[in-house]
Amino acid sequence: MAEDNKSRTAEPEDEISRRAFFTKLGLGSIGLAAAGTMSFAYQYMSPNVLYEPSPVVNAGKVDRYSIDSVTLDPVSAIYLIRVQEGFFALTAICTHLGCMTAWKPELGMIACPCHGSRFNREGQKLAGPAPKPLPWLHTWLSDDGDIMVDRSTVIPAMQFLRI
Amino acid sequence: MQASNKIRLSWRALFRDPIRPFGVASLFLLMAFAIAPAKDHFSEWRHYQNAYLRLIHDRSDAGTLQRHFRPGIQQIWLPEAGVVDRCKTCHEGMAEAGLVDVKTQPFGKHPPIPHSLTEFGCVVCHRGQGVATTVAEAHDSTLAPEEPLLPARYMEASCGQCHHEALSGTPKLNQGRVMLARYGCVHCHTVKLPDGSTMMPSDEPPPLTHIAEKTSREWIYAWLKNPQSYSATATMPNFLLSDDDARDISAFLIANSAASGAAHAVLVAATATRTADPSAGASLYGESFCASCHATQNAAGDVVGGDLGPELTGIGTKVKPEWLRSWLRNPHEYAPGTSMPQYRWTDQQLDLLTGFLAAKSNSDFTANVHLDPATPEQIAHGRKLVAEYGCAVCHEIRGIRKPDNFAPELSRIGSKPLAQLVFTSGMNQTLPDYLAAKIQHPRDFGPGLRMPQYTFTSPQVDALSTALLSLTDRSFTMPQQWQVASPKRSNYQPAGHAGKLMADLNCQACHRMNGRGGDMAPDLSAEGSSVHRQWLNQFLANPNTLRPALIRRMPRFNLTDTERAELTDYIMTAYQIPGIDPDAVSDSGSSPALVEQGRQIFYSKYACQGCHMVDPKQDKGYVGPPLTTVGSRLTAAWIDAWLKNPQALRPGTIEPNRDMSDDDARALTAFLMAQKGSGKQEAKR
Amino acid sequence: MPGRIDRYLDRMTHSRAWLSIFRSGNGPNTLHRSLAIQQSLFLHILPTKVRRRMLGLDATWYLGTLTLGTFLVLVITGVLLMFYYHPSVPQAYADMKDLRFVVSSGLFLRNLHRWSAHAMVFLAFAHMFRVFYRGAYRPPREFNWVIGVVLLLITLLLSYTGYLLPWDQLAFWAITVGSNISSAVPVVGAKFHFLMLGGNQVNANALLRFYVLHCVILPLAAVLFVAVHFWRIRKDGGLYVKQSEPARADATAAAAVSVAEPVAAADVLTGQP
Amino acid sequence: MSEPKDFVAGISSDARKAPKRVVFVTRRTSAQVRSVDEEQVQTYPEGLLRAALAVELLVIALVLISVFFDAPLEGIANPTVTPNPAKAPWYFLGLQEMLHYFPPVVAGVLIPTLLVIALVVIPYFNINIEGGGLFLKNRRRNLNIFYAAAAGLSLFLWFFDVYVALIPTLIVTAFMLLAAFSSPHSPLRFRRYLAARPVSWWIMTWFLFELIVLTVVGTFFRGPGWSWVLPWRG
Amino acid sequence: MTRHLSVTGALALALLAGCSRHKAAAPALHATAAGSAIVVSSGDKQLGNPGTPLPQPIVVQVNDDQGNGVTGALVRFSAPAGVRFDPAAALTDSSGQVTTNVTLGDASGRYQLTAVSQDKKGKDLAVQAGAVAAGYQQQLGYELQKNYCSRCHDPESTPDQVSNYDNLAVKPHAFSEGDTFNKLSDADLAALVSHGGPAMNLSALMPAYGSTLSEADIRAVIAYIRLVSDPPYEPPGMVYAKR
């Protein structure tokens, strides 16, 4: 009963202020908990492992590609292009709205079916709404002579893979 | 009362004015919410990644290692194989060549293997639970289909999931597979392989249809009681029969035996010779090279000889002389399927050999076996036991049909869930230990079990366990691109009359032809294109050995000239291989200069004398066959082709491929073709 | 510093935006507080007033409240778990493993969901027996009791359907055993079993059906009936008072009452006395 | 339309009328209004605050449990391998225990259905509105019914060897006998208490007792092949 | 109260039982004698496989000053983690010998096994025995060399496989000759095997196996040679952690 007596005999105003304190404590920590839960939810929602094909693509041996040839690998959505200077890889995804572009040999350019963007063989935009040229992808030769393309790393244009 | 009063008071204190407890409770709530993510943050794998970073931090190659290091959970995902491996999360240095000196797990470098780690993942070979990111769950989870880690000693089993042929890197697995076939495991246990085929036994359990002609009931009894006490190399396991059971089974087998077609000459002569001249018998035994297949115990007490046929140390105790004689005369009459060749011995030779063998007895084996005449009940009970123990699975027994899948199928034993295993008390509760124990002490796993007792050494048990552990579920669901074509099984039989002759001689017991046959003697598939007809004919008449280093030699069959001619013709015509054109290289008559040049490179450039001998006086080469008479034996075309690429003609031969130029090859061929001096003499003889 | 916070809060709670949302505004007087209940969609199914002694612990043990609490926890955790769950075979089990091993705090959420589910079943039972022994089911509350029974069944079904979703041995065999009971019903049993599993055995179809039941249909039903349940508490005259215990009631009341009129949280925020 | 009638039957839905306190009038009580206007407080904040408090405590407990105890997860579902024993969720184990004794139709269908029906109809019986003790009024008849019921039930359970359910039944029966031979004037408080219990109380208590016993047995005392095991043994 | 006691008692008992099952209490060994020297009499330098028992047991002998075996001397075996001895400690038998079966650890490579006894003054007498565990690559190398190399490189002659060693004008080196092989780098060895002796100005009796064995095979053979070389082979430029 000691509790009771104390509270009964307590001065109203400091009683009130104590209540005020506890209320603030309660609501405050609930607020914090809510905030924490938000960040917790964010952490939870961002996956730690992905079930996606690896960004590194094995494009096979060099001699599969003739000089001045443009080869589209629809699965990994990249162009494998061999020119005099060597090899380079472009993404086949249009920089406008992500449609899959197509190589038009008769025109000698890369065309996007969706909104008519046109790119030349080096990826520079020739026409259409596309905001950026097609990015060049990092390309190298593996130990056993296969051409490897990393779709996740973009390199500045005109860096050819010399053979 | 006091207590309850207190409780009531405290509750009142709590609920009189909710604000205060509300505040406090909210604070605790906040703390509680803080715990969960914290626990998640201090996870095992983070601890190991930090430890790894500390490890590589002050190495000289730290830069490279840190560049390769990927924080967070690492995973190898192979959808077609159903593999999700997160082992690399902790085993960060797995593929780091620089860490070869690091012994502390989980950071060591993976030892070199013929496969890429990322291409096959970890669990395919090591098992364990790939998805797990905690040590305990990853390594010793036992929930099917997650299995505990496969101990290193059985690792070869993992190779066996895809590779069904013998690999040079997996001796243990190969041995285990051979044992499965040789010790009759696959007689009772069906083992289906992913390619749809079934594992075939390689042993030859004798038919018991006419056993009464062959041996005595006493011997059967003693043998049943303990086969290994008759001969240590016996492949028949011990069924741990009680005296009565052994008695009844022997009674049944004798009673059940029927007369075979074999004609049994009464062996007056033999009994005479047995006492007469053992040394003659011994020499005949020797020059017939029986020891190539049959072992005997020598004076020193160690068993020497081949293991293709049964050990003959105590044969005299085992078989009746008249049976032995008729068997030696023509084994096929008694056991049509046997691989014992039909030597064409003369009656006198037969007597000698019979006498010699009949004298090889350890009479104390059956010494203290005394059996009363069998009663019908015993015979009936014997029949019951024979059916019960599945004797008919291996042996052909009159009136008892071979039971189908007599014992549990083992096609997927390698991934049997622990939940389905029944362990004996006190044993390690793992699948490998279960298999080992089951092989060593089958009867410990409960009364009424019929699996017999084998006498295996612990390496043999390891090998068998390894072979069994390779029979997994996964091996049946391997992705297409991983499957390795298992070796072709051929059931080639020589055709025609010569074929019949070769069947009688059981050439294929030792020689492989067109993919079928033993590996004791050279593969004859290319014989026709490699040797001279005349030489072959001579050889069949008197098979002198090509390789003095070998114990095993071709026995001499008393072939008639017509038989030899027939055989020679057949071999010369049937066993040709394409690409060897006899006319391409001149068989004889090359210029002496060329021969001399050949001699030069033979001795200097290629130093063939290291392994071969041409001139017995100076050469001592002992690895390859002597080439003193090679000219009269081999065709020039064959020698030429052989020199250029031996492995193409005989895969796996140890003669190294020297990529010889055509000129060198021609010169050497000329030189070797010139080596036929002794050959001529032989031809004359 | 605290003063400033107070001022900010004060300004906030008197801003037009705030008042447009919480029309009642707030104040220490009864009107504000009644309005706070009445004008909130969620609260208005509660009575604006409650007998003080019903707030004591021994009246209800707060079992109903706690059951609702577990339900809320289950809804939140359940929704979060759904983000990582595919109701397909065998992916469902793989998802369990991922939650266990790679999803941040996935294991914790799953535990929370599972244990809360058990707690809810237990609390629902406890609530029922408590109500019975208090005689709170008596007229005019008999229909609310019936609703309570329905809610109990829904709770059991929720837990039962959720039991299959991990697709492990435990789940599979519990559901196999359980579902076979239903096929023992004389006439419709077999058909019902067939419909429940979408086939004759527990397989991908069954998993999907249980998933839909567990995540959509049953929760909706539960929410609906809970609303009615609360509504009926109010309409049936508030929490049940036992006529036979006025004496103890007073004691409780005396104990439960504090002299000072308690200050609502919001009032403290507004700093009004 | 037709002109309005002067008398409208049906429920008045006049919003201005204050809601009336509902009073229940039993057979033996005359309708007299006892207005105990006891003190009421605002639900907000008083009630809500307490509710929030209760829920907070609950969540804290649950969170702590979840942090320290992991939810079970066994091997992937495998129709070919039946775990032994295959147990339903704990709250169904009472039922499964019954299924061990009775045919599915009885234990799986009949009993649960009856239970639900019983629970539903409880409030619609007037038997214990007054909460009168079972054996206080027309004792002889009730006693006979009770004897019959108890004996019948016990025999039934005994016939099926359902000792797990029989023993609680007997215990409850014993207490009911004790109640039957006690009166509101018994010296012992406990006996007075028992004597005042109405029939519904007895039935529900019996049910609760059975439920607890069966569930506990099914959860802890049943091993492979639903055989009897002792949890503290291994 | 009593129940509580009984329960706790039961728990305690269970605990004890569990423990006792786990650690099989080994009988305490007391040396009744002491030698002055300890030698490995058999089982040294064996080739085994990871996690597998060695083909032969290891036998060590404790001798007195006269070199006669001492009976009843205590010998303890020790080795890197993962290696198991059966028994790990024992008293020498009448001939002064202790025999132990060794199971190697799960990592392939070289293992140092130590046997320790004490002389009269209580000073430790230690002797080392080496054992190597062949991993996949070394195992492959072992099989290959057994087929292709050992006919000449292994002086041991057995009935099954007569050694050609004595027949060679220039004697090949046994693979265990570390002093010879450790001088050669992996590249040199690879060249020697694939191009033959003349390529390295060595005897022409060493044929070229470049077209017979694959590079991986040759690497495997080299790995085997490195494994069995005595003294042990130290790979050059190996990076060791500074700690």
Coordinates of C-alpha atoms in Angstrom, one line a residue, chain C residues 25-231:
Chain C
G25 CA -9.0 17.9 -31.3
N26 CA -8.2 16.9 -27.8
G27 CA -8.6 18.2 -24.3
P28 CA -9.0 17.1 -20.8
N29 CA -12.8 17.3 -20.9
T30 CA -15.2 14.4 -21.4
L31 CA -16.5 15.8 -24.7
H32 CA -13.1 15.7 -26.4
R33 CA -12.5 12.2 -25.1
S34 CA -15.9 10.9 -26.2
L35 CA -15.4 12.5 -29.6
A36 CA -11.9 10.9 -29.8
I37 CA -13.7 7.5 -29.6
Q38 CA -16.7 8.3 -31.7
Q39 CA -15.0 10.0 -34.5
S40 CA -12.5 7.3 -35.1
L41 CA -13.5 4.6 -37.5
F42 CA -11.5 2.1 -35.6
L43 CA -12.4 3.1 -32.1
H44 CA -16.0 3.9 -32.5
I45 CA -17.0 0.3 -32.2
L46 CA -15.9 0.7 -28.6
P47 CA -18.1 2.3 -26.0
T48 CA -17.0 5.8 -25.1
K49 CA -17.3 5.0 -21.4
V50 CA -16.4 1.9 -19.5
R51 CA -17.1 0.8 -16.0
R52 CA -14.0 1.6 -14.0
R53 CA -14.0 -1.8 -12.2
M54 CA -14.0 -3.6 -15.6
L55 CA -10.5 -2.1 -16.1
G56 CA -9.2 -4.1 -13.2
L57 CA -7.2 -7.1 -14.0
D58 CA -9.4 -9.7 -12.3
A59 CA -12.4 -8.8 -14.4
T60 CA -11.3 -9.9 -17.8
W61 CA -7.6 -10.8 -17.4
Y62 CA -7.5 -8.8 -20.7
L63 CA -7.6 -12.1 -22.5
G64 CA -9.7 -10.7 -25.4
T65 CA -7.3 -7.8 -25.8
L66 CA -4.3 -10.0 -25.8
T67 CA -5.9 -12.3 -28.4
L68 CA -6.4 -9.3 -30.6
G69 CA -2.9 -8.3 -29.9
T70 CA -1.5 -11.6 -31.1
F71 CA -3.7 -11.3 -34.2
L72 CA -2.2 -7.9 -35.0
V73 CA 1.3 -9.3 -34.6
L74 CA 0.4 -12.2 -36.8
V75 CA -0.9 -9.9 -39.5
I76 CA 2.2 -7.7 -39.5
T77 CA 4.7 -10.5 -39.5
G78 CA 2.6 -12.6 -41.9
V79 CA 2.6 -9.8 -44.5
L80 CA 6.3 -9.4 -44.2
L81 CA 6.9 -13.1 -44.6
M82 CA 4.8 -13.2 -47.7
F83 CA 7.4 -11.1 -49.4
Y84 CA 9.8 -14.1 -49.4
Y85 CA 7.4 -16.9 -49.8
H86 CA 6.4 -18.8 -53.0
P87 CA 3.5 -21.2 -52.5
S88 CA 4.9 -23.8 -54.8
V89 CA 6.6 -27.2 -54.4
P90 CA 9.5 -27.4 -53.6
Q91 CA 10.2 -23.7 -53.6
A92 CA 8.3 -23.2 -50.4
Y93 CA 10.7 -25.2 -48.4
A94 CA 13.7 -23.5 -50.1
D95 CA 12.1 -20.2 -49.1
M96 CA 12.0 -21.4 -45.5
K97 CA 15.7 -22.1 -45.7
D98 CA 16.4 -18.7 -47.2
L99 CA 14.4 -17.1 -44.4
R100 CA 16.4 -19.1 -42.0
F101 CA 19.8 -18.5 -43.4
V102 CA 20.1 -15.4 -45.6
V103 CA 17.2 -13.0 -45.2
S104 CA 18.0 -10.4 -42.6
S105 CA 16.0 -11.3 -39.4
G106 CA 14.0 -13.7 -41.5
L107 CA 14.4 -16.3 -38.9
F108 CA 13.2 -13.9 -36.2
L109 CA 10.1 -12.9 -38.1
R110 CA 9.3 -16.5 -38.8
N111 CA 9.7 -17.4 -35.1
L112 CA 7.6 -14.5 -34.1
H113 CA 4.8 -15.6 -36.5
R114 CA 4.9 -19.2 -35.4
W115 CA 5.0 -18.6 -31.6
S116 CA 2.3 -15.8 -31.9
A117 CA 0.1 -18.3 -33.8
H118 CA 0.4 -20.8 -30.9
A119 CA -0.2 -18.0 -28.4
M120 CA -3.3 -16.8 -30.2
V121 CA -4.8 -20.3 -30.2
F122 CA -4.1 -20.6 -26.5
L123 CA -5.4 -17.2 -25.7
A124 CA -8.6 -17.8 -27.6
F125 CA -9.3 -20.9 -25.7
A126 CA -8.4 -19.2 -22.4
H127 CA -10.7 -16.3 -23.3
M128 CA -13.5 -18.6 -24.0
F129 CA -13.3 -20.5 -20.7
R130 CA -12.8 -17.2 -18.8
V131 CA -16.0 -15.8 -20.4
F132 CA -17.8 -19.0 -19.6
Y133 CA -16.8 -19.1 -16.0
R134 CA -17.7 -15.5 -15.5
G135 CA -21.0 -16.3 -17.0
A136 CA -20.5 -13.4 -19.5
Y137 CA -22.2 -15.4 -22.2
R138 CA -25.6 -15.0 -20.6
P139 CA -28.3 -13.1 -22.4
P140 CA -28.2 -10.6 -23.9
R141 CA -24.7 -11.6 -24.9
E142 CA -25.5 -15.1 -26.2
F143 CA -25.0 -14.1 -29.8
N144 CA -21.6 -12.6 -29.1
W145 CA -20.7 -15.8 -27.5
V146 CA -21.6 -17.6 -30.7
I147 CA -19.5 -15.2 -32.6
G148 CA -16.7 -15.9 -30.2
V149 CA -17.1 -19.6 -30.9
V150 CA -16.9 -18.9 -34.6
L151 CA -13.8 -16.8 -34.1
L152 CA -12.2 -19.7 -32.1
L153 CA -12.9 -21.9 -35.1
I154 CA -11.4 -19.4 -37.5
T155 CA -8.4 -19.1 -35.3
L156 CA -7.9 -22.9 -35.4
L157 CA -8.3 -22.9 -39.1
L158 CA -5.8 -20.1 -39.6
S159 CA -3.3 -21.9 -37.5
Y160 CA -4.0 -25.2 -39.3
T161 CA -3.8 -23.8 -42.8
G162 CA -0.6 -22.0 -41.9
Y163 CA 0.8 -25.2 -40.6
L164 CA 1.3 -26.6 -44.1
L165 CA 3.0 -23.6 -45.7
P166 CA 6.6 -24.5 -44.7
W167 CA 6.3 -27.7 -46.6
D168 CA 8.4 -29.7 -44.3
Q169 CA 7.8 -33.2 -42.9
L170 CA 6.0 -31.8 -39.9
A171 CA 3.7 -29.8 -42.0
F172 CA 3.0 -32.4 -44.6
W173 CA 2.1 -35.2 -42.3
A174 CA 0.2 -33.0 -39.8
I175 CA -2.0 -31.9 -42.7
T176 CA -2.2 -35.4 -44.2
V177 CA -3.4 -36.8 -40.9
G178 CA -5.7 -33.9 -40.3
S179 CA -7.3 -33.8 -43.7
N180 CA -7.9 -37.5 -43.7
I181 CA -10.1 -37.0 -40.6
S182 CA -12.4 -34.9 -42.7
S183 CA -12.9 -37.6 -45.2
A184 CA -14.4 -39.7 -42.5
V185 CA -17.5 -37.5 -42.5
P186 CA -20.3 -39.8 -43.7
V187 CA -21.7 -38.3 -46.8
V188 CA -19.8 -35.2 -47.9
G189 CA -16.5 -36.1 -46.3
A190 CA -14.7 -37.5 -49.4
K191 CA -15.9 -34.6 -51.5
F192 CA -14.9 -32.0 -48.9
H193 CA -11.5 -33.6 -48.6
F194 CA -11.1 -33.5 -52.4
L195 CA -12.1 -29.8 -52.5
M196 CA -9.9 -28.8 -49.5
L197 CA -6.8 -30.4 -51.0
G198 CA -7.7 -29.7 -54.7
G199 CA -7.0 -33.4 -55.2
N200 CA -6.7 -36.7 -53.4
Q201 CA -3.3 -36.1 -51.7
V202 CA -1.4 -33.2 -50.2
N203 CA 0.5 -31.7 -53.1
A204 CA 1.1 -28.4 -54.9
N205 CA -2.6 -27.8 -55.3
A206 CA -3.2 -28.3 -51.6
L207 CA -0.3 -26.0 -50.7
L208 CA -1.7 -23.2 -53.0
R209 CA -5.2 -23.6 -51.5
F210 CA -4.0 -23.5 -48.0
Y211 CA -2.0 -20.5 -48.9
V212 CA -5.0 -18.6 -50.2
L213 CA -7.1 -19.6 -47.3
H214 CA -4.4 -18.7 -44.8
C215 CA -3.4 -15.3 -46.3
V216 CA -6.7 -14.0 -47.7
I217 CA -10.0 -15.6 -46.9
L218 CA -9.6 -16.5 -43.3
P219 CA -7.9 -13.3 -42.2
L220 CA -10.7 -11.3 -43.8
A221 CA -13.3 -13.4 -42.1
A222 CA -11.4 -13.0 -38.8
V223 CA -11.3 -9.2 -39.2
L224 CA -15.0 -9.1 -40.0
F225 CA -16.0 -11.2 -37.0
V226 CA -13.7 -9.5 -34.6
A227 CA -15.3 -6.2 -35.6
V228 CA -18.7 -7.6 -35.0
H229 CA -17.5 -9.2 -31.7
F230 CA -16.4 -5.7 -30.5
W231 CA -19.4 -4.0 -31.8

